[in-house]
mmCIF file of C-alpha atoms and ligand atoms in Angstrom:
data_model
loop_
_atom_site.group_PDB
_atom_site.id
_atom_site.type_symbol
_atom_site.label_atom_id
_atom_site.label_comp_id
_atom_site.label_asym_id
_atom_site.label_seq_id
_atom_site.Cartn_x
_atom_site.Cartn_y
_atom_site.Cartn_z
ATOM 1 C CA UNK A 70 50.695 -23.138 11.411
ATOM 2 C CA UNK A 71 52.646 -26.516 11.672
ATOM 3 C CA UNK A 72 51.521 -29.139 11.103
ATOM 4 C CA UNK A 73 52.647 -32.667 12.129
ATOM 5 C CA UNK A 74 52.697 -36.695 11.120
ATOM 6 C CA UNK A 75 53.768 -39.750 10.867
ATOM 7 C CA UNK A 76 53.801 -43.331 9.080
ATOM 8 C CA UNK A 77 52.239 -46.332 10.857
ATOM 9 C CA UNK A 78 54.712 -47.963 12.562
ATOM 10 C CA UNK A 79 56.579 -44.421 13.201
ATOM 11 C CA UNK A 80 59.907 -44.603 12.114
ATOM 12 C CA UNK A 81 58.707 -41.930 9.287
ATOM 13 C CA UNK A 82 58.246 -38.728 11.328
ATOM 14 C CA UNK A 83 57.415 -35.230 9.936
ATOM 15 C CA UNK A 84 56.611 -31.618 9.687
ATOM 16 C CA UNK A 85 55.257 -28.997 7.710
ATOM 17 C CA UNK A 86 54.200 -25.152 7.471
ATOM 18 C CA UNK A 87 50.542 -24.033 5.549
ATOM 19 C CA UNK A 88 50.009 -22.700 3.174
ATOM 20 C CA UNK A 89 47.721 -25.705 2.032
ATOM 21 C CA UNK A 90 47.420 -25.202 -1.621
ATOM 22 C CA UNK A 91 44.742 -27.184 -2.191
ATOM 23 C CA UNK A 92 42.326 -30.514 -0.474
ATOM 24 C CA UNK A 93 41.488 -33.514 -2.778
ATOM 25 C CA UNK A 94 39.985 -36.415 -3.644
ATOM 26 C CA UNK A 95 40.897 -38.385 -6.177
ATOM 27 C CA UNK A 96 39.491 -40.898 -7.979
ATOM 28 C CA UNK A 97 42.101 -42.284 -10.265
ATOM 29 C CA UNK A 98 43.027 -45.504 -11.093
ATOM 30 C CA UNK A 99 46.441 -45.281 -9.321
ATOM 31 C CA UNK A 100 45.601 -43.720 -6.614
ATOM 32 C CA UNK A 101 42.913 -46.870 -5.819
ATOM 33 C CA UNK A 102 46.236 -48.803 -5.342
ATOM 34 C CA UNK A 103 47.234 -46.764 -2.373
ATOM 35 C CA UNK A 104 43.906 -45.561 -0.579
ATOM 36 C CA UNK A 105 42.528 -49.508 -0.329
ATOM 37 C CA UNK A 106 39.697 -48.767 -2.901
ATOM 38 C CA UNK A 107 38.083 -45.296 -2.233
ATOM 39 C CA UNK A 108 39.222 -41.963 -3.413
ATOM 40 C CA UNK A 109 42.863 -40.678 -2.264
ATOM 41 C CA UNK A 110 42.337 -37.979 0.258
ATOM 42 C CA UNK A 111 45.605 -35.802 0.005
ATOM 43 C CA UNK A 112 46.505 -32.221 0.017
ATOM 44 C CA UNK A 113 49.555 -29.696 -1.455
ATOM 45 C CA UNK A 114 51.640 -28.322 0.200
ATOM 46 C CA UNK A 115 54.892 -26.653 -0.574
ATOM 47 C CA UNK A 116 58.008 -28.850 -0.917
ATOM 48 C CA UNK A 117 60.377 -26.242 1.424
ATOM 49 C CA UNK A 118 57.842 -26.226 3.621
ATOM 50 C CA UNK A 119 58.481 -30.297 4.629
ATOM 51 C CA UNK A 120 61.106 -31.368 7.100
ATOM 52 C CA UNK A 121 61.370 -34.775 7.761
ATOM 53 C CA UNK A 122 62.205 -35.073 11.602
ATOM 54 C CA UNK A 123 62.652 -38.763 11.947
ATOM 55 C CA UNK A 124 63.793 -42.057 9.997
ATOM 56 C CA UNK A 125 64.093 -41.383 5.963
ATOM 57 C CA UNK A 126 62.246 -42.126 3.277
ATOM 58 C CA UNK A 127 62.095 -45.126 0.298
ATOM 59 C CA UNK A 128 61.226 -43.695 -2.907
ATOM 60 C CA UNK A 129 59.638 -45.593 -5.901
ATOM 61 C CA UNK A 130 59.098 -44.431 -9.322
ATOM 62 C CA UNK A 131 57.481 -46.828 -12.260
ATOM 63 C CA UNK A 132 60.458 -47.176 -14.568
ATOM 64 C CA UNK A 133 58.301 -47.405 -17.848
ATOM 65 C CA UNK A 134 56.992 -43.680 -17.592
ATOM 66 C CA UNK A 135 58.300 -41.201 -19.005
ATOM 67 C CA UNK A 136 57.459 -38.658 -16.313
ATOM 68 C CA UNK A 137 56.391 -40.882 -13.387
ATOM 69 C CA UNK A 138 55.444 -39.443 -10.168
ATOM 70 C CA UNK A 139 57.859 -40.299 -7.219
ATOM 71 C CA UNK A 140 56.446 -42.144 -4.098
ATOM 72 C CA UNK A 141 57.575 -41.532 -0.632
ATOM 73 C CA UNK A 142 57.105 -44.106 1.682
ATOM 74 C CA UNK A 143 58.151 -45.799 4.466
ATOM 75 C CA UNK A 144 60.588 -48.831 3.845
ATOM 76 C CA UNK A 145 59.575 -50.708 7.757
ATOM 77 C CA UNK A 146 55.498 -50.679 7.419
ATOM 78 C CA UNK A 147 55.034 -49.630 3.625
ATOM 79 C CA UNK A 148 53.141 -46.223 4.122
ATOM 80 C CA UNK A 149 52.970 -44.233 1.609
ATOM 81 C CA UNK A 150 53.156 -40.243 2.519
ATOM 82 C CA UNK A 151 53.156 -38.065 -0.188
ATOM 83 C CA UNK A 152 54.395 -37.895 -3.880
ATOM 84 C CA UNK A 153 56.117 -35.328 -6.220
ATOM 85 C CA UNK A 154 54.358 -34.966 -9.415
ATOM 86 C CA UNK A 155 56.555 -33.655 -12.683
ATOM 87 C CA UNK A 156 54.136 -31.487 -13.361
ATOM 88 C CA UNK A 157 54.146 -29.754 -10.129
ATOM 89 C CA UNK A 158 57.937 -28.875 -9.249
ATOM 90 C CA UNK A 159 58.090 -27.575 -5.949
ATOM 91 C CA UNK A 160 55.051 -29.103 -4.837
ATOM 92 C CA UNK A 161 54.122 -32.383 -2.824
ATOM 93 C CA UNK A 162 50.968 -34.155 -2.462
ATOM 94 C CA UNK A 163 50.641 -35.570 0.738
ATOM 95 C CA UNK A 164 48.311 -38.637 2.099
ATOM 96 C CA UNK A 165 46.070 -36.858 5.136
ATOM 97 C CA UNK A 166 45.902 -40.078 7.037
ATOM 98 C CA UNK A 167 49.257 -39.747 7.953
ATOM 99 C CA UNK A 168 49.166 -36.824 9.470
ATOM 100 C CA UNK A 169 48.351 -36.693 13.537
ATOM 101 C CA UNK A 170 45.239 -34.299 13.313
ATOM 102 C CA UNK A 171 43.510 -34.627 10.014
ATOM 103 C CA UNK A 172 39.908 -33.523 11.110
ATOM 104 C CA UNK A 173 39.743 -30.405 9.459
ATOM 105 C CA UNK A 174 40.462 -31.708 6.267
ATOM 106 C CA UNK A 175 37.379 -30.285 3.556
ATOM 107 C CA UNK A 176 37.585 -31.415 0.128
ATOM 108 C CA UNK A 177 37.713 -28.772 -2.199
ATOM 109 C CA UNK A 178 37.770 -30.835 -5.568
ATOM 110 C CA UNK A 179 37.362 -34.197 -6.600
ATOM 111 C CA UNK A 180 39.316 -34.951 -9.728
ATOM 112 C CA UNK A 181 40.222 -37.932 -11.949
ATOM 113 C CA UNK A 182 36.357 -38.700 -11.996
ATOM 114 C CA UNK A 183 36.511 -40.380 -15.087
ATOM 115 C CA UNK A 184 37.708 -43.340 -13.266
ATOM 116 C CA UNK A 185 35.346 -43.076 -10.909
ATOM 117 C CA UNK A 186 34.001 -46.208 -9.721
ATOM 118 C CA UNK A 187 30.276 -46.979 -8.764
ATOM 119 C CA UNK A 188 30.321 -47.281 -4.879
ATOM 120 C CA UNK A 189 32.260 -43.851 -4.676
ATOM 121 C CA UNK A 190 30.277 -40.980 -3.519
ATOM 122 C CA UNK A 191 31.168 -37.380 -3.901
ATOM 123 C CA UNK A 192 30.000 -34.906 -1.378
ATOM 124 C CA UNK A 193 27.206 -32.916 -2.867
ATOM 125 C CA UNK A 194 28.968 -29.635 -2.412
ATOM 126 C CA UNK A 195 32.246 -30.935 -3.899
ATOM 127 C CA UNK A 196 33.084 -29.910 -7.518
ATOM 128 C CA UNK A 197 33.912 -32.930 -9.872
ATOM 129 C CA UNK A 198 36.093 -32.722 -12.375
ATOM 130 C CA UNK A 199 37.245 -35.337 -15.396
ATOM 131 C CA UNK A 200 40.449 -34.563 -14.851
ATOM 132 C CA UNK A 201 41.558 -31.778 -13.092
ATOM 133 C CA UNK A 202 40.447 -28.553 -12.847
ATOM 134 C CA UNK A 203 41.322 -25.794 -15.545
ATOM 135 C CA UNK A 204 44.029 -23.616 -14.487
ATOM 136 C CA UNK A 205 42.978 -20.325 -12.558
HETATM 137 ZN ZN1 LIG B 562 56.595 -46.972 9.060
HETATM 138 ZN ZN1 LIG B 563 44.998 -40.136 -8.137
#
């Protein structure tokens, strides 16, 4: 299934195919930057899987890591659509407000609770995690 998106002002358009790997919420303290306060709502997805079908993208990685994470976002309205995580290779992690249809979106995990801040509520039948969840 594909599935489409877009940045706010729309000069950012895209595409990609399932499989969705996995549907998050995350708590951490960088993510708070980009969500406006609550926890990030994103979900992987393969990297060859992701065809950008209109405008490009700015990227922005924090110079004083030694790994950092690389932001995509859109250089007109300041976006931001998904990131590619050093730890992950082949793997993005995209923002689900950006994409067109984002209703069926289910949390499966919320991780980086350890930052989790007061007013944040997790969904009773969502698994928390410190971090993130040991590997399979
Ligand atoms: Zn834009
Ligand atoms: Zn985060």
């Amino acid at each position: 299934m594909t599935h489409s998106g877009r940045c706010y002002c729309g000069d950012i358009q895209f595409e990609f195919e399932e499989p969705i790997h996995s549907q998050i919420l995350c708590h951490c303290r960088e993510c708070r930057y980009l969500s406006g306060g609550e926890p990030n709502a994103s979900i992987v997805i393969s990297e060859d899987t992701f065809t950008v079908t209109q405008g490009a993208f700015k990227t922005f990685a924090r110079s004083d890591l030694s790994e950092p994470r690389v932001r995509y976002f859109c250089g007109n309205c300041g976006t931001h659509i998904c990131v590619k995580s050093p730890p992950r290779p082949g793997m993005l992690v995209l923002k689900i407000g950006t994409l067109d249809d984002h209703s069926w979106f289910r949390p499966q995990a919320a991780i980086f609770c350890v930052d989790k801040q007061p007013f944040h509520q997790i969904p009773a039948d969502v698994p928390s995690f410190d971090k993130t969840p040991p590997p399979k």
